[in-house]
mmCIF file of C-alpha atoms in Angstrom:
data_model
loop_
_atom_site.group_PDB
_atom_site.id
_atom_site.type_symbol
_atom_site.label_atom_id
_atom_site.label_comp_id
_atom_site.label_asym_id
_atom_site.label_seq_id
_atom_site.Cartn_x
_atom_site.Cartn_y
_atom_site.Cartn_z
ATOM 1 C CA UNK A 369 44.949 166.272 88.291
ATOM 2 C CA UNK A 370 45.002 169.598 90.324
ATOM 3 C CA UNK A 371 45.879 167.110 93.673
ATOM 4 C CA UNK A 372 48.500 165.776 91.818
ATOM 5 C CA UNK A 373 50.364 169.176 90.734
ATOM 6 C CA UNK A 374 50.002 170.396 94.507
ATOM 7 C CA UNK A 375 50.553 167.283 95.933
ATOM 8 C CA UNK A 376 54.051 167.144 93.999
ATOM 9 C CA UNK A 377 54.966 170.693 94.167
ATOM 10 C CA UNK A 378 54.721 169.958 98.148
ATOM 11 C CA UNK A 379 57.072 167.001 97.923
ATOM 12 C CA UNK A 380 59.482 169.081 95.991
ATOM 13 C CA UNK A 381 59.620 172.071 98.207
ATOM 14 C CA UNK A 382 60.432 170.226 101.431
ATOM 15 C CA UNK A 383 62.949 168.246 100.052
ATOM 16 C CA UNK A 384 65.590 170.894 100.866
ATOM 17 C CA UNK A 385 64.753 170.489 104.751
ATOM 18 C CA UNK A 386 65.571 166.444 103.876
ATOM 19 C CA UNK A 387 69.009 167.953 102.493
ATOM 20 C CA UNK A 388 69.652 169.658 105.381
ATOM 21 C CA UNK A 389 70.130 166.391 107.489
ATOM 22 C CA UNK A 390 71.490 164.248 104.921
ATOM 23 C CA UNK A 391 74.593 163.812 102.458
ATOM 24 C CA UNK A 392 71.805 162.230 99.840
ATOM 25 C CA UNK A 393 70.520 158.521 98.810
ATOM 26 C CA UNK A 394 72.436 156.702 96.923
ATOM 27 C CA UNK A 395 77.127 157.274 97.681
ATOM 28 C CA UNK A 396 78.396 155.604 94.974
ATOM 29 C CA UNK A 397 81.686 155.867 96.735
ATOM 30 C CA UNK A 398 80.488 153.518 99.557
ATOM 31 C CA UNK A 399 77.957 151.262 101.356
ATOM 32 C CA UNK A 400 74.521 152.744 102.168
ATOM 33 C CA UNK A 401 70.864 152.235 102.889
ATOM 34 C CA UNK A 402 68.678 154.687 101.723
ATOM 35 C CA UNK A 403 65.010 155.245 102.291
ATOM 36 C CA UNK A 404 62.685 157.551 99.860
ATOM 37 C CA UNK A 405 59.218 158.959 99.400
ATOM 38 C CA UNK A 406 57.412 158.316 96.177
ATOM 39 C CA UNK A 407 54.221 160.692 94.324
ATOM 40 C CA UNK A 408 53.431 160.566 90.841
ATOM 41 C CA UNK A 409 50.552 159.437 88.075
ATOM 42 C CA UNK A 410 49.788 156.233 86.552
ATOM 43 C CA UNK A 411 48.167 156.187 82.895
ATOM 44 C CA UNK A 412 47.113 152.619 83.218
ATOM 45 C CA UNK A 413 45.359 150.111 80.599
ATOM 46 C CA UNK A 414 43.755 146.747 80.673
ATOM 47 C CA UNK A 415 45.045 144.405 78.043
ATOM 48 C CA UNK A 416 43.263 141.530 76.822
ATOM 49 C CA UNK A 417 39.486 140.413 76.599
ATOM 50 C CA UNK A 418 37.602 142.010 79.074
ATOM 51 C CA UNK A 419 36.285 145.439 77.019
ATOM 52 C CA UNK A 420 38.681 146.019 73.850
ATOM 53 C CA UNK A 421 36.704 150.095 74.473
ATOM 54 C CA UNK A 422 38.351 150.716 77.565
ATOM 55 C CA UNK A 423 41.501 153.071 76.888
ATOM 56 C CA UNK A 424 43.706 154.888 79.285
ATOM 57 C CA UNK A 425 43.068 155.461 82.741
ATOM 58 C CA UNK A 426 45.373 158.330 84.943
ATOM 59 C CA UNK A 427 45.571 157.313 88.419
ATOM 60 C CA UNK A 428 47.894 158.006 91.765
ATOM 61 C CA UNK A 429 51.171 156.570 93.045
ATOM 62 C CA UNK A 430 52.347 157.112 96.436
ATOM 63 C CA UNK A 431 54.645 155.129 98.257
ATOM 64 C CA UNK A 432 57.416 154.911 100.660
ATOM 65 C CA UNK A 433 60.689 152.613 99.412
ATOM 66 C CA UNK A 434 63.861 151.611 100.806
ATOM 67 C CA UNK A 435 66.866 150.469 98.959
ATOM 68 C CA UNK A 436 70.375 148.815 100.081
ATOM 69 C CA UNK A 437 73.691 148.497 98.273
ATOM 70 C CA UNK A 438 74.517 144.602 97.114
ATOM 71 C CA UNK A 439 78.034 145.364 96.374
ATOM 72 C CA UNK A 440 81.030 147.061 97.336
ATOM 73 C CA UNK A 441 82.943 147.341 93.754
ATOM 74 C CA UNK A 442 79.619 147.828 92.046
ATOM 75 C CA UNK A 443 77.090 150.574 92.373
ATOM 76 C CA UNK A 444 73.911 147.538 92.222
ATOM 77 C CA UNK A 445 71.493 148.555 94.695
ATOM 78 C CA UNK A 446 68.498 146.670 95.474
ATOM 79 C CA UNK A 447 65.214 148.696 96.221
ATOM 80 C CA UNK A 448 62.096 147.570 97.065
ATOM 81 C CA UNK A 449 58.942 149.508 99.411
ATOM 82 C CA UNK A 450 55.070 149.590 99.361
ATOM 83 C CA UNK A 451 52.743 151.725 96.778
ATOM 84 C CA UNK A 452 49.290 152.839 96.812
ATOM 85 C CA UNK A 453 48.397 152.226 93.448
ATOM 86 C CA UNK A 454 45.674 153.197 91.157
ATOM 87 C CA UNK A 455 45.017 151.689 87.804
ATOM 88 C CA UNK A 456 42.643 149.895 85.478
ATOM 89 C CA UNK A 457 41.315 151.417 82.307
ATOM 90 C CA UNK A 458 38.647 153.991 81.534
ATOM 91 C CA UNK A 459 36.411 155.312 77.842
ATOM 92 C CA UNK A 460 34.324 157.887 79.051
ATOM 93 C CA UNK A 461 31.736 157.177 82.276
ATOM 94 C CA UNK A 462 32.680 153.071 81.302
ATOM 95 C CA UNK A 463 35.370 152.291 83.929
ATOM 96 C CA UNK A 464 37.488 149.868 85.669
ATOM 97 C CA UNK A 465 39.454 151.029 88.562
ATOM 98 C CA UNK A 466 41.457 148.795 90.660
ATOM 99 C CA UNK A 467 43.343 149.835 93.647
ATOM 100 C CA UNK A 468 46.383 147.831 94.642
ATOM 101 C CA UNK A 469 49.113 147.968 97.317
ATOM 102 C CA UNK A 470 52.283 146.706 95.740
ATOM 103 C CA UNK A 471 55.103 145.730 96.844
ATOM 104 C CA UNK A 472 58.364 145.926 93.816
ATOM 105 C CA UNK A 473 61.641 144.474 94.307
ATOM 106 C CA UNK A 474 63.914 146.291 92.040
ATOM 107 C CA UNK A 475 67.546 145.996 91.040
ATOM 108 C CA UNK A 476 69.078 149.523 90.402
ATOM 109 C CA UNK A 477 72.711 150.388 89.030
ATOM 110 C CA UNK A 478 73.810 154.221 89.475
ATOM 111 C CA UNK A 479 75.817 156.100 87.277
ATOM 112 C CA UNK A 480 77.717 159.262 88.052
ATOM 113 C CA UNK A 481 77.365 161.669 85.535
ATOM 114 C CA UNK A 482 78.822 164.254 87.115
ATOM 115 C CA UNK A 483 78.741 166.206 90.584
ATOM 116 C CA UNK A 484 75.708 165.139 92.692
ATOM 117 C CA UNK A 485 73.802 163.650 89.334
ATOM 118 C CA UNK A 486 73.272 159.820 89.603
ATOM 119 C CA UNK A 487 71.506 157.603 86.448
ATOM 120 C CA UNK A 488 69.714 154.955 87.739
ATOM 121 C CA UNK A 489 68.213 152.438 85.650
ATOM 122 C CA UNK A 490 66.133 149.410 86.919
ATOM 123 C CA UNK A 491 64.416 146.465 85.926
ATOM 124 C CA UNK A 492 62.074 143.883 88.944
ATOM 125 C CA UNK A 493 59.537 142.096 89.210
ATOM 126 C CA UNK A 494 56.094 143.379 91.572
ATOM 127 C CA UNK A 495 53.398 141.779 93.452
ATOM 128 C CA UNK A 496 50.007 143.159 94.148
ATOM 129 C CA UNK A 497 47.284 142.803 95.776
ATOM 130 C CA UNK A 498 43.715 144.482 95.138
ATOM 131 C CA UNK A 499 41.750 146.191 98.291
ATOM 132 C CA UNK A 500 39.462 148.374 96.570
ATOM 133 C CA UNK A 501 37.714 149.284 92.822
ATOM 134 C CA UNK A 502 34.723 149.809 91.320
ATOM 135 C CA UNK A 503 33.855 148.356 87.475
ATOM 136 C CA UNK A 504 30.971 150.611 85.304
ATOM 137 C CA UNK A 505 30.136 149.060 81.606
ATOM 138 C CA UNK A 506 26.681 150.971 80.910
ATOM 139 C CA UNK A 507 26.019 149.239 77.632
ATOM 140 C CA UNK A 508 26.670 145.549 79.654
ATOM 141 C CA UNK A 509 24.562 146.622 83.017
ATOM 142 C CA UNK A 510 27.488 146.393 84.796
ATOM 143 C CA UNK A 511 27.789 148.404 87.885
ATOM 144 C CA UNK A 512 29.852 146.338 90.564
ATOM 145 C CA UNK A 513 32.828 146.008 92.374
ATOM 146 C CA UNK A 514 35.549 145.403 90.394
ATOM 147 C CA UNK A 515 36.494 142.590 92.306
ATOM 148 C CA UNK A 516 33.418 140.525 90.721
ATOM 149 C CA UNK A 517 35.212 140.725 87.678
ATOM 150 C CA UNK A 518 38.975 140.291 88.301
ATOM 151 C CA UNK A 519 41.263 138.925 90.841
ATOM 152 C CA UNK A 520 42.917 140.491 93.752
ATOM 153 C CA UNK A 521 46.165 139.706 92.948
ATOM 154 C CA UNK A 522 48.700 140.210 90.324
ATOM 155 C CA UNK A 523 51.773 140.063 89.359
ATOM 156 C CA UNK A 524 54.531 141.632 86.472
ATOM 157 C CA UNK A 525 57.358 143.323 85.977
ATOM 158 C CA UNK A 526 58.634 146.964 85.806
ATOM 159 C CA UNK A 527 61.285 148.796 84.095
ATOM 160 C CA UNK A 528 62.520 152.369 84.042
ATOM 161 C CA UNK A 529 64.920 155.033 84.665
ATOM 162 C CA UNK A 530 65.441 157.180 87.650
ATOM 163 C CA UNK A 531 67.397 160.191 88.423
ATOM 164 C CA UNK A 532 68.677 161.712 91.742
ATOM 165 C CA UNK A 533 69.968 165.187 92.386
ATOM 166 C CA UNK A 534 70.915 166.784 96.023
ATOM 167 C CA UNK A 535 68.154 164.155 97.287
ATOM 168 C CA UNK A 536 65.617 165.048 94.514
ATOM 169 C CA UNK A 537 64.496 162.173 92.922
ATOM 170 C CA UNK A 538 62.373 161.708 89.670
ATOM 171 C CA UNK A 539 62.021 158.614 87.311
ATOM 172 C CA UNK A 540 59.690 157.752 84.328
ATOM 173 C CA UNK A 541 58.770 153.655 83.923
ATOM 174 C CA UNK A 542 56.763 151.104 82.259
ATOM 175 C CA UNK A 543 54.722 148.341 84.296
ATOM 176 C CA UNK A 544 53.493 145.235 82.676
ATOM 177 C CA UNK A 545 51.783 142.383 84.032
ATOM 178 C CA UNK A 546 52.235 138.924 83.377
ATOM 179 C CA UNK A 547 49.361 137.267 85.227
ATOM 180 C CA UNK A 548 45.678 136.972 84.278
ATOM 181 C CA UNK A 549 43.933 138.892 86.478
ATOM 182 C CA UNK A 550 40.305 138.045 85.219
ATOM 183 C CA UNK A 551 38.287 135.770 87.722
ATOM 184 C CA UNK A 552 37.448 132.293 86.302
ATOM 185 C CA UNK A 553 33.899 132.638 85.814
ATOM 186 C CA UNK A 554 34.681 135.077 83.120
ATOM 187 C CA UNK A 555 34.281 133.408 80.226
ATOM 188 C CA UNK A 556 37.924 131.704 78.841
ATOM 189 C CA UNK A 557 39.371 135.259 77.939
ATOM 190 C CA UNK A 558 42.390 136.730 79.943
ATOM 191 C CA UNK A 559 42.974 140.029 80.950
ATOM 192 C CA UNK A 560 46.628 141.743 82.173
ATOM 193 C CA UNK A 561 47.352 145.288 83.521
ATOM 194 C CA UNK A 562 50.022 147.412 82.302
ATOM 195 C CA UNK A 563 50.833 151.104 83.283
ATOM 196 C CA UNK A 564 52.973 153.790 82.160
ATOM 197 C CA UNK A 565 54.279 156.004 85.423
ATOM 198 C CA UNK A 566 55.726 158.855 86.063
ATOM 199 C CA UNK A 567 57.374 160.035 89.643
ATOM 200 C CA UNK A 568 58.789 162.416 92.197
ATOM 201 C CA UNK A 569 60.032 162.466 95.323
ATOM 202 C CA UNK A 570 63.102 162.822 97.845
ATOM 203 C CA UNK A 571 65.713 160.315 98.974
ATOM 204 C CA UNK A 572 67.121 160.723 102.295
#
């Protein structure tokens, strides 16, 4: 957790050298393409029947996005980029951690709420794909990559709120998935992923 309080204090003090050079992601006055860094925490889960012990598990986000206005009457802005993104669920030393790169495709509308202060709610779909994780259930002698257990990809949808001021950028969301990511040799059960995030960064 230390990493992730330095690594966000370090986004947030260079974003005024991003302000220097730019008037700021998202004009609502105008057509634009914007591009953004993203840092924050997961606190992930694993829904379904693979371990009903496992609870929360707080993992990374990083990422870099771009967005593009759809319309020129309408702030609707269309945002989409590729995380590093850790989740799975955890109860103690008993673990499953899954590491995805995902790619979202988000629809964002901004609302002016005075000065440089934009609301942006959103609501997409995302599409993952596993590359690394590791699975630990001492009781059931498990000990293996995670990937024995559950698929690499997946797929859901995520929903939130973001915020932008003088290029800062912060939001707060809720991921869930909607495909079964446990392998078919496991038994008949099903098992989804679902993640509440939180994140910081810059638009420029």
């Amino acid at each position: 957790m230390k990493k992730f309080i330095v690594a966000i204090m370090a986004v947030l003090f260079a974003a005024p050298s991003f302000a220097q050079f730019t008037s700021g992601g998202f004009s609502l006055d105008e057509n634009s393409v914007y591009y953004g860094i993203r840092l924050g925490v997961n606190f992930a889960g694993i829904g379904g029947d693979f371990n009903d012990n496992l609870g929360t598990k707080v993992g990374m986000n990083l990422g870099g996005v771009i967005g593009l206005r759809l319309s020129q009457s309408t702030p609707v802005f269309l945002e989409s980029g590729l995380y590093y993104s850790e989740r799975g669920a955890k109860d103690g030393k008993d673990k499953a951690s899954l590491t995805y790169l995902e790619l979202p495709v988000l629809i964002k509308y901004g609302i002016q709420t005075g000065g440089d202060f934009v609301v942006l709610p959103y609501i997409g779909p995302y599409f993952s794909y596993g590359i690394a994780g590791k699975t630990k259930i001492k009781e059931a002698g498990i000990n293996d990559s995670s990937y024995e257990f559950f698929k690499h990809g997946d797929m859901g949808f995520k929903l939130g709120c973001g915020a932008e001021y003088n290029n800062l950028y912060a939001e707060v969301g809720y991921q869930f998935g909607v495909a079964n990511i446990l392998e078919d040799n496991e038994a008949d059960g099903e098992a989804r992923n679902h993640a509440f995030y939180i994140n910081v960064g810059v638009n420029f």
